[in-house]
PDB file of C-alpha atoms in Angstrom:
ATOM      1  CA  SER A   1     -76.968 -15.847  20.663  1.00 76.00           C
ATOM      2  CA  ALA A   2     -73.203 -15.436  20.818  1.00 85.00           C
ATOM      3  CA  VAL A   3     -71.623 -12.855  23.086  1.00 92.00           C
ATOM      4  CA  ILE A   4     -69.302 -10.592  21.119  1.00 96.00           C
ATOM      5  CA  SER A   5     -66.727  -8.203  22.518  1.00 97.00           C
ATOM      6  CA  GLN A   6     -64.566  -5.652  20.764  1.00 97.00           C
ATOM      7  CA  LYS A   7     -61.377  -3.854  21.747  1.00 97.00           C
ATOM      8  CA  PRO A   8     -60.824  -0.985  21.939  1.00 97.00           C
ATOM      9  CA  SER A   9     -64.264   0.456  22.562  1.00 96.00           C
ATOM     10  CA  ARG A  10     -63.069   3.826  21.325  1.00 97.00           C
ATOM     11  CA  ASP A  11     -59.866   5.532  20.243  1.00 97.00           C
ATOM     12  CA  ILE A  12     -58.564   8.832  18.978  1.00 98.00           C
ATOM     13  CA  CYS A  13     -55.785   8.496  16.430  1.00 97.00           C
ATOM     14  CA  GLN A  14     -53.547  10.720  14.377  1.00 97.00           C
ATOM     15  CA  ARG A  15     -53.754  10.685  10.610  1.00 97.00           C
ATOM     16  CA  GLY A  16     -51.275   8.393   8.917  1.00 97.00           C
ATOM     17  CA  THR A  17     -51.269   5.868  11.745  1.00 97.00           C
ATOM     18  CA  SER A  18     -52.962   2.459  11.878  1.00 98.00           C
ATOM     19  CA  LEU A  19     -55.321   0.906  14.408  1.00 98.00           C
ATOM     20  CA  THR A  20     -56.113  -2.763  14.910  1.00 98.00           C
ATOM     21  CA  ILE A  21     -59.538  -3.634  16.256  1.00 98.00           C
ATOM     22  CA  GLN A  22     -60.114  -6.985  17.898  1.00 98.00           C
ATOM     23  CA  CYS A  23     -63.322  -9.010  17.907  1.00 98.00           C
ATOM     24  CA  GLN A  24     -63.767 -11.932  20.279  1.00 98.00           C
ATOM     25  CA  VAL A  25     -66.720 -14.330  20.320  1.00 97.00           C
ATOM     26  CA  ASP A  26     -67.622 -16.678  23.152  1.00 95.00           C
ATOM     27  CA  SER A  27     -68.389 -19.580  20.813  1.00 94.00           C
ATOM     28  CA  GLN A  28     -66.998 -20.973  17.574  1.00 93.00           C
ATOM     29  CA  VAL A  29     -68.478 -19.383  14.479  1.00 92.00           C
ATOM     30  CA  THR A  30     -67.732 -19.929  10.832  1.00 89.00           C
ATOM     31  CA  MET A  31     -68.544 -16.522   9.435  1.00 89.00           C
ATOM     32  CA  MET A  32     -67.596 -13.145  10.874  1.00 94.00           C
ATOM     33  CA  PHE A  33     -68.254  -9.800   9.294  1.00 96.00           C
ATOM     34  CA  TRP A  34     -66.851  -6.307   9.624  1.00 97.00           C
ATOM     35  CA  TYR A  35     -69.056  -3.241   9.119  1.00 97.00           C
ATOM     36  CA  ARG A  36     -68.516   0.493   9.156  1.00 97.00           C
ATOM     37  CA  GLN A  37     -71.047   3.041  10.344  1.00 94.00           C
ATOM     38  CA  GLN A  38     -70.006   6.537   9.362  1.00 92.00           C
ATOM     39  CA  PRO A  39     -71.447   9.480  11.281  1.00 87.00           C
ATOM     40  CA  GLY A  40     -75.153   9.868  10.574  1.00 83.00           C
ATOM     41  CA  GLN A  41     -75.175   6.960   8.156  1.00 86.00           C
ATOM     42  CA  SER A  42     -76.189   3.329   8.138  1.00 89.00           C
ATOM     43  CA  LEU A  43     -74.038   0.239   8.357  1.00 93.00           C
ATOM     44  CA  THR A  44     -71.949  -0.756   5.359  1.00 94.00           C
ATOM     45  CA  LEU A  45     -70.321  -4.159   5.044  1.00 95.00           C
ATOM     46  CA  ILE A  46     -66.542  -3.966   4.682  1.00 97.00           C
ATOM     47  CA  ALA A  47     -65.698  -7.638   4.376  1.00 96.00           C
ATOM     48  CA  THR A  48     -66.585 -11.186   5.298  1.00 94.00           C
ATOM     49  CA  ALA A  49     -63.978 -13.163   7.220  1.00 93.00           C
ATOM     50  CA  ASN A  50     -64.076 -16.950   7.209  1.00 87.00           C
ATOM     51  CA  GLN A  51     -61.567 -18.937   9.176  1.00 83.00           C
ATOM     52  CA  GLY A  52     -58.927 -20.521   6.990  1.00 81.00           C
ATOM     53  CA  SER A  53     -59.481 -18.379   3.936  1.00 83.00           C
ATOM     54  CA  GLU A  54     -58.837 -14.870   2.695  1.00 88.00           C
ATOM     55  CA  ALA A  55     -61.377 -12.255   3.626  1.00 92.00           C
ATOM     56  CA  THR A  56     -63.846 -11.247   0.936  1.00 93.00           C
ATOM     57  CA  TYR A  57     -64.077  -7.481   0.491  1.00 96.00           C
ATOM     58  CA  GLU A  58     -67.062  -5.478  -0.689  1.00 94.00           C
ATOM     59  CA  SER A  59     -66.864  -2.965  -3.489  1.00 92.00           C
ATOM     60  CA  GLY A  60     -65.022   0.127  -2.348  1.00 94.00           C
ATOM     61  CA  PHE A  61     -62.957  -1.633   0.329  1.00 97.00           C
ATOM     62  CA  VAL A  62     -59.479  -3.065  -0.263  1.00 96.00           C
ATOM     63  CA  ILE A  63     -57.183  -5.323   1.692  1.00 96.00           C
ATOM     64  CA  ASP A  64     -54.333  -2.817   1.792  1.00 97.00           C
ATOM     65  CA  LYS A  65     -56.530  -0.322   3.628  1.00 97.00           C
ATOM     66  CA  PHE A  66     -58.468  -2.795   5.801  1.00 98.00           C
ATOM     67  CA  PRO A  67     -56.392  -5.947   6.345  1.00 97.00           C
ATOM     68  CA  ILE A  68     -58.279  -8.618   8.264  1.00 96.00           C
ATOM     69  CA  SER A  69     -57.051 -11.626  10.162  1.00 94.00           C
ATOM     70  CA  ARG A  70     -59.107 -14.642  11.191  1.00 94.00           C
ATOM     71  CA  PRO A  71     -56.715 -16.995  13.005  1.00 92.00           C
ATOM     72  CA  ASN A  72     -59.391 -19.185  14.611  1.00 92.00           C
ATOM     73  CA  LEU A  73     -63.128 -19.689  14.976  1.00 93.00           C
ATOM     74  CA  THR A  74     -63.555 -17.228  17.864  1.00 95.00           C
ATOM     75  CA  PHE A  75     -61.380 -14.258  16.931  1.00 96.00           C
ATOM     76  CA  SER A  76     -60.800 -11.723  14.184  1.00 96.00           C
ATOM     77  CA  THR A  77     -59.009  -8.430  13.746  1.00 97.00           C
ATOM     78  CA  LEU A  78     -59.585  -5.502  11.430  1.00 98.00           C
ATOM     79  CA  THR A  79     -56.810  -2.979  10.850  1.00 98.00           C
ATOM     80  CA  VAL A  80     -57.570   0.495   9.593  1.00 98.00           C
ATOM     81  CA  SER A  81     -54.347   1.511   7.859  1.00 98.00           C
ATOM     82  CA  ASN A  82     -52.870   4.905   7.074  1.00 97.00           C
ATOM     83  CA  MET A  83     -55.850   6.615   8.625  1.00 97.00           C
ATOM     84  CA  SER A  84     -57.383   9.874   7.510  1.00 97.00           C
ATOM     85  CA  PRO A  85     -60.230  11.871   9.099  1.00 96.00           C
ATOM     86  CA  GLU A  86     -62.614  10.215   6.610  1.00 95.00           C
ATOM     87  CA  ASP A  87     -62.018   6.936   8.464  1.00 97.00           C
ATOM     88  CA  SER A  88     -63.707   8.319  11.563  1.00 97.00           C
ATOM     89  CA  SER A  89     -66.540   5.867  12.087  1.00 97.00           C
ATOM     90  CA  ILE A  90     -67.896   3.152  14.275  1.00 96.00           C
ATOM     91  CA  TYR A  91     -66.492  -0.232  13.269  1.00 98.00           C
ATOM     92  CA  LEU A  92     -68.580  -3.268  14.163  1.00 97.00           C
ATOM     93  CA  CYS A  93     -67.999  -6.949  13.920  1.00 97.00           C
ATOM     94  CA  SER A  94     -70.809  -9.441  13.655  1.00 96.00           C
ATOM     95  CA  VAL A  95     -71.199 -13.194  13.575  1.00 95.00           C
ATOM     96  CA  SER A  96     -73.628 -15.345  11.686  1.00 90.00           C
ATOM     97  CA  ASP A  97     -75.699 -17.954  13.473  1.00 87.00           C
ATOM     98  CA  GLY A  98     -78.281 -20.435  12.256  1.00 85.00           C
ATOM     99  CA  ARG A  99     -78.621 -23.057   9.588  1.00 84.00           C
ATOM    100  CA  ARG A 100     -78.000 -22.399   5.920  1.00 83.00           C
ATOM    101  CA  GLY A 101     -80.661 -20.159   4.478  1.00 86.00           C
ATOM    102  CA  GLN A 102     -81.736 -18.944   7.915  1.00 88.00           C
ATOM    103  CA  GLU A 103     -78.644 -17.144   9.089  1.00 89.00           C
ATOM    104  CA  THR A 104     -78.994 -14.327  11.602  1.00 92.00           C
ATOM    105  CA  GLN A 105     -76.258 -11.835  12.350  1.00 94.00           C
ATOM    106  CA  TYR A 106     -75.482 -10.612  15.839  1.00 95.00           C
ATOM    107  CA  PHE A 107     -73.361  -7.559  16.450  1.00 96.00           C
ATOM    108  CA  GLY A 108     -70.622  -6.529  18.793  1.00 96.00           C
ATOM    109  CA  PRO A 109     -70.654  -3.237  20.704  1.00 95.00           C
ATOM    110  CA  GLY A 110     -68.557  -1.438  18.104  1.00 96.00           C
ATOM    111  CA  THR A 111     -65.317   0.535  18.169  1.00 97.00           C
ATOM    112  CA  ARG A 112     -65.739   4.283  17.888  1.00 96.00           C
ATOM    113  CA  LEU A 113     -62.782   5.750  16.014  1.00 97.00           C
ATOM    114  CA  LEU A 114     -61.926   9.415  15.664  1.00 97.00           C
ATOM    115  CA  VAL A 115     -59.056  10.372  13.374  1.00 97.00           C
ATOM    116  CA  LEU A 116     -57.558  13.832  13.800  1.00 97.00           C
TER     117      LEU A 116
ATOM    118  CA  ALA B   1     -77.845  -2.574  -6.932  1.00 68.00           C
ATOM    119  CA  GLN B   2     -79.707  -3.979  -3.985  1.00 74.00           C
ATOM    120  CA  SER B   3     -81.014  -1.306  -1.672  1.00 90.00           C
ATOM    121  CA  VAL B   4     -83.183  -0.899   1.382  1.00 95.00           C
ATOM    122  CA  SER B   5     -85.297   2.210   1.883  1.00 95.00           C
ATOM    123  CA  GLN B   6     -86.600   3.460   5.184  1.00 95.00           C
ATOM    124  CA  HIS B   7     -89.045   6.229   4.539  1.00 87.00           C
ATOM    125  CA  ASN B   8     -88.732   8.289   7.685  1.00 88.00           C
ATOM    126  CA  HIS B   9     -85.413   9.352   9.134  1.00 92.00           C
ATOM    127  CA  HIS B  10     -86.891  10.953  12.253  1.00 96.00           C
ATOM    128  CA  VAL B  11     -90.170  10.122  13.952  1.00 97.00           C
ATOM    129  CA  ILE B  12     -91.493  11.773  17.101  1.00 97.00           C
ATOM    130  CA  LEU B  13     -94.424  10.228  18.929  1.00 97.00           C
ATOM    131  CA  SER B  14     -96.155  10.642  22.235  1.00 97.00           C
ATOM    132  CA  GLU B  15     -96.393   7.709  24.593  1.00 97.00           C
ATOM    133  CA  ALA B  16     -99.244   5.307  23.772  1.00 97.00           C
ATOM    134  CA  ALA B  17     -99.288   6.365  20.125  1.00 97.00           C
ATOM    135  CA  SER B  18     -99.142   3.673  17.473  1.00 98.00           C
ATOM    136  CA  LEU B  19     -95.995   3.203  15.448  1.00 97.00           C
ATOM    137  CA  GLU B  20     -95.389   2.103  11.902  1.00 97.00           C
ATOM    138  CA  LEU B  21     -91.952   2.369  10.309  1.00 97.00           C
ATOM    139  CA  GLY B  22     -91.730   1.695   6.606  1.00 97.00           C
ATOM    140  CA  CYS B  23     -89.126  -0.491   4.914  1.00 97.00           C
ATOM    141  CA  ASN B  24     -88.927  -1.358   1.243  1.00 97.00           C
ATOM    142  CA  TYR B  25     -86.234  -3.275  -0.571  1.00 95.00           C
ATOM    143  CA  SER B  26     -85.238  -3.656  -4.181  1.00 92.00           C
ATOM    144  CA  TYR B  27     -84.414  -7.292  -4.748  1.00 86.00           C
ATOM    145  CA  GLY B  28     -86.488  -9.696  -6.773  1.00 83.00           C
ATOM    146  CA  GLY B  29     -85.310 -12.981  -5.339  1.00 86.00           C
ATOM    147  CA  THR B  30     -85.900 -14.706  -2.046  1.00 89.00           C
ATOM    148  CA  VAL B  31     -84.791 -12.671   0.931  1.00 92.00           C
ATOM    149  CA  ASN B  32     -84.560 -12.882   4.682  1.00 95.00           C
ATOM    150  CA  LEU B  33     -85.672  -9.731   6.479  1.00 96.00           C
ATOM    151  CA  PHE B  34     -84.650  -8.215   9.786  1.00 97.00           C
ATOM    152  CA  TRP B  35     -85.282  -5.281  12.064  1.00 98.00           C
ATOM    153  CA  TYR B  36     -82.522  -4.238  14.424  1.00 97.00           C
ATOM    154  CA  VAL B  37     -82.705  -1.648  17.180  1.00 97.00           C
ATOM    155  CA  GLN B  38     -79.996   0.480  18.752  1.00 94.00           C
ATOM    156  CA  TYR B  39     -80.961   2.047  22.080  1.00 95.00           C
ATOM    157  CA  PRO B  40     -78.986   5.106  23.197  1.00 91.00           C
ATOM    158  CA  GLY B  41     -75.528   4.046  24.321  1.00 88.00           C
ATOM    159  CA  GLN B  42     -76.129   0.395  23.509  1.00 90.00           C
ATOM    160  CA  HIS B  43     -75.138  -1.833  20.657  1.00 89.00           C
ATOM    161  CA  LEU B  44     -77.242  -3.101  17.795  1.00 94.00           C
ATOM    162  CA  GLN B  45     -79.775  -5.739  18.846  1.00 95.00           C
ATOM    163  CA  LEU B  46     -82.039  -8.004  16.849  1.00 96.00           C
ATOM    164  CA  LEU B  47     -85.693  -7.000  17.170  1.00 97.00           C
ATOM    165  CA  LEU B  48     -87.281  -9.564  14.870  1.00 96.00           C
ATOM    166  CA  LYS B  49     -86.693 -11.561  11.707  1.00 96.00           C
ATOM    167  CA  TYR B  50     -88.564 -13.185   8.863  1.00 96.00           C
ATOM    168  CA  PHE B  51     -87.412 -16.234   6.946  1.00 94.00           C
ATOM    169  CA  SER B  52     -90.576 -17.849   5.603  1.00 92.00           C
ATOM    170  CA  GLY B  53     -94.103 -18.854   6.568  1.00 93.00           C
ATOM    171  CA  ASP B  54     -96.538 -16.532   8.323  1.00 95.00           C
ATOM    172  CA  PRO B  55     -95.784 -13.056   6.946  1.00 96.00           C
ATOM    173  CA  LEU B  56     -96.690 -11.457  10.267  1.00 97.00           C
ATOM    174  CA  VAL B  57     -93.805 -11.942  12.670  1.00 97.00           C
ATOM    175  CA  LYS B  58     -93.637 -10.968  16.284  1.00 96.00           C
ATOM    176  CA  GLY B  59     -90.509  -9.797  18.004  1.00 94.00           C
ATOM    177  CA  ILE B  60     -89.408  -8.624  21.387  1.00 93.00           C
ATOM    178  CA  LYS B  61     -91.006  -5.807  23.390  1.00 94.00           C
ATOM    179  CA  GLY B  62     -94.353  -5.959  21.576  1.00 96.00           C
ATOM    180  CA  PHE B  63     -93.015  -5.206  18.113  1.00 97.00           C
ATOM    181  CA  GLU B  64     -94.265  -6.950  15.003  1.00 97.00           C
ATOM    182  CA  ALA B  65     -93.579  -6.699  11.297  1.00 98.00           C
ATOM    183  CA  GLU B  66     -95.477  -7.716   8.203  1.00 97.00           C
ATOM    184  CA  PHE B  67     -93.855  -9.000   5.052  1.00 96.00           C
ATOM    185  CA  ILE B  68     -95.812  -8.065   1.927  1.00 96.00           C
ATOM    186  CA  LYS B  69     -94.039  -9.745  -0.954  1.00 93.00           C
ATOM    187  CA  SER B  70     -95.967  -7.933  -3.691  1.00 94.00           C
ATOM    188  CA  LYS B  71     -94.915  -4.596  -2.244  1.00 95.00           C
ATOM    189  CA  PHE B  72     -91.342  -5.605  -1.349  1.00 95.00           C
ATOM    190  CA  SER B  73     -92.085  -4.250   2.108  1.00 97.00           C
ATOM    191  CA  PHE B  74     -91.396  -5.241   5.693  1.00 98.00           C
ATOM    192  CA  ASN B  75     -92.944  -2.568   7.886  1.00 97.00           C
ATOM    193  CA  LEU B  76     -92.418  -2.495  11.627  1.00 98.00           C
ATOM    194  CA  ARG B  77     -95.357  -1.821  13.937  1.00 98.00           C
ATOM    195  CA  LYS B  78     -96.144  -1.411  17.586  1.00 98.00           C
ATOM    196  CA  PRO B  79     -99.662  -0.589  18.818  1.00 97.00           C
ATOM    197  CA  SER B  80     -98.603   1.571  21.743  1.00 97.00           C
ATOM    198  CA  VAL B  81     -95.093   2.969  22.134  1.00 97.00           C
ATOM    199  CA  GLN B  82     -93.349   3.681  25.390  1.00 97.00           C
ATOM    200  CA  TRP B  83     -90.698   6.226  26.285  1.00 96.00           C
ATOM    201  CA  SER B  84     -88.218   3.331  26.476  1.00 96.00           C
ATOM    202  CA  ASP B  85     -88.731   2.649  22.759  1.00 97.00           C
ATOM    203  CA  THR B  86     -86.687   5.747  21.959  1.00 97.00           C
ATOM    204  CA  ALA B  87     -83.943   4.346  19.739  1.00 97.00           C
ATOM    205  CA  GLU B  88     -82.723   4.049  16.175  1.00 96.00           C
ATOM    206  CA  TYR B  89     -84.335   1.298  14.118  1.00 97.00           C
ATOM    207  CA  PHE B  90     -82.681  -0.371  11.142  1.00 97.00           C
ATOM    208  CA  CYS B  91     -84.292  -2.554   8.529  1.00 97.00           C
ATOM    209  CA  ALA B  92     -81.940  -5.073   6.897  1.00 97.00           C
ATOM    210  CA  VAL B  93     -82.249  -7.526   4.031  1.00 95.00           C
ATOM    211  CA  ASN B  94     -80.237 -10.654   3.350  1.00 93.00           C
ATOM    212  CA  PRO B  95     -80.610 -11.796  -0.265  1.00 87.00           C
ATOM    213  CA  LEU B  96     -80.252 -15.535  -0.064  1.00 79.00           C
ATOM    214  CA  ASP B  97     -77.729 -15.806  -2.842  1.00 71.00           C
ATOM    215  CA  GLY B  98     -75.122 -14.300  -0.533  1.00 67.00           C
ATOM    216  CA  ASN B  99     -75.069 -14.255   3.245  1.00 68.00           C
ATOM    217  CA  LYS B 100     -74.657 -10.528   3.660  1.00 83.00           C
ATOM    218  CA  LEU B 101     -76.899  -7.884   5.167  1.00 91.00           C
ATOM    219  CA  VAL B 102     -77.894  -4.714   3.360  1.00 93.00           C
ATOM    220  CA  PHE B 103     -79.090  -2.069   5.787  1.00 95.00           C
ATOM    221  CA  GLY B 104     -81.502   0.790   5.427  1.00 95.00           C
ATOM    222  CA  ALA B 105     -80.498   4.274   6.522  1.00 94.00           C
ATOM    223  CA  GLY B 106     -82.201   3.914   9.884  1.00 95.00           C
ATOM    224  CA  THR B 107     -85.100   5.697  11.572  1.00 96.00           C
ATOM    225  CA  ILE B 108     -84.573   7.623  14.771  1.00 96.00           C
ATOM    226  CA  LEU B 109     -87.632   7.320  16.980  1.00 97.00           C
ATOM    227  CA  ARG B 110     -88.159   9.679  19.858  1.00 97.00           C
ATOM    228  CA  VAL B 111     -91.026   8.992  22.219  1.00 97.00           C
ATOM    229  CA  LYS B 112     -92.146  11.910  24.344  1.00 96.00           C
ATOM    230  CA  SER B 113     -93.296  11.072  27.848  1.00 88.00           C
TER     231      SER B 113
END
């Protein structure tokens, strides 16, 4: 499976600021995903990022709040904009591997964000 | 809306006890099914997966899961747990009309040595 790294691993930010999280994969992948895991809760998909096209956002998530870039097949960024304490979460990227109909997602180590 | 239910949020077992973690999903079409595990301080790892064929699938570290289509269930089992199995376990479903995972709430397993 692909090796996925994320930067930063953790950060403490002030409300109203923005943070950009980077996700790097050691092989070329078509589909990358961004998830949020709020304290004590499960993972929720934010958006799907395919190279060469706009990210597709899930219900409840908007591009203005979570802009995503996908400049190539090994890299993506997620920005958490105009942060509030409610944005304190772990943010994870994942990649999809396998043939159509048998895709498996593998996850990065996550970025732990605390907003004060 | 599609959902995944994990019946127990916290489970405490003694070493050598048998484990079964329940997972049910609400989706009528064809699905792929997964169990992921997150050990303390580590990132989410794939434990096992089911796409098709034999409904009993075996994963890493002695875990297995059984897909029962009529019950919309994919329960995780291990005959004898070890202290090192202490972790949080997530069931996830991928409805095949969209390549996206829907996760259950997770079950925190603590194994007492």
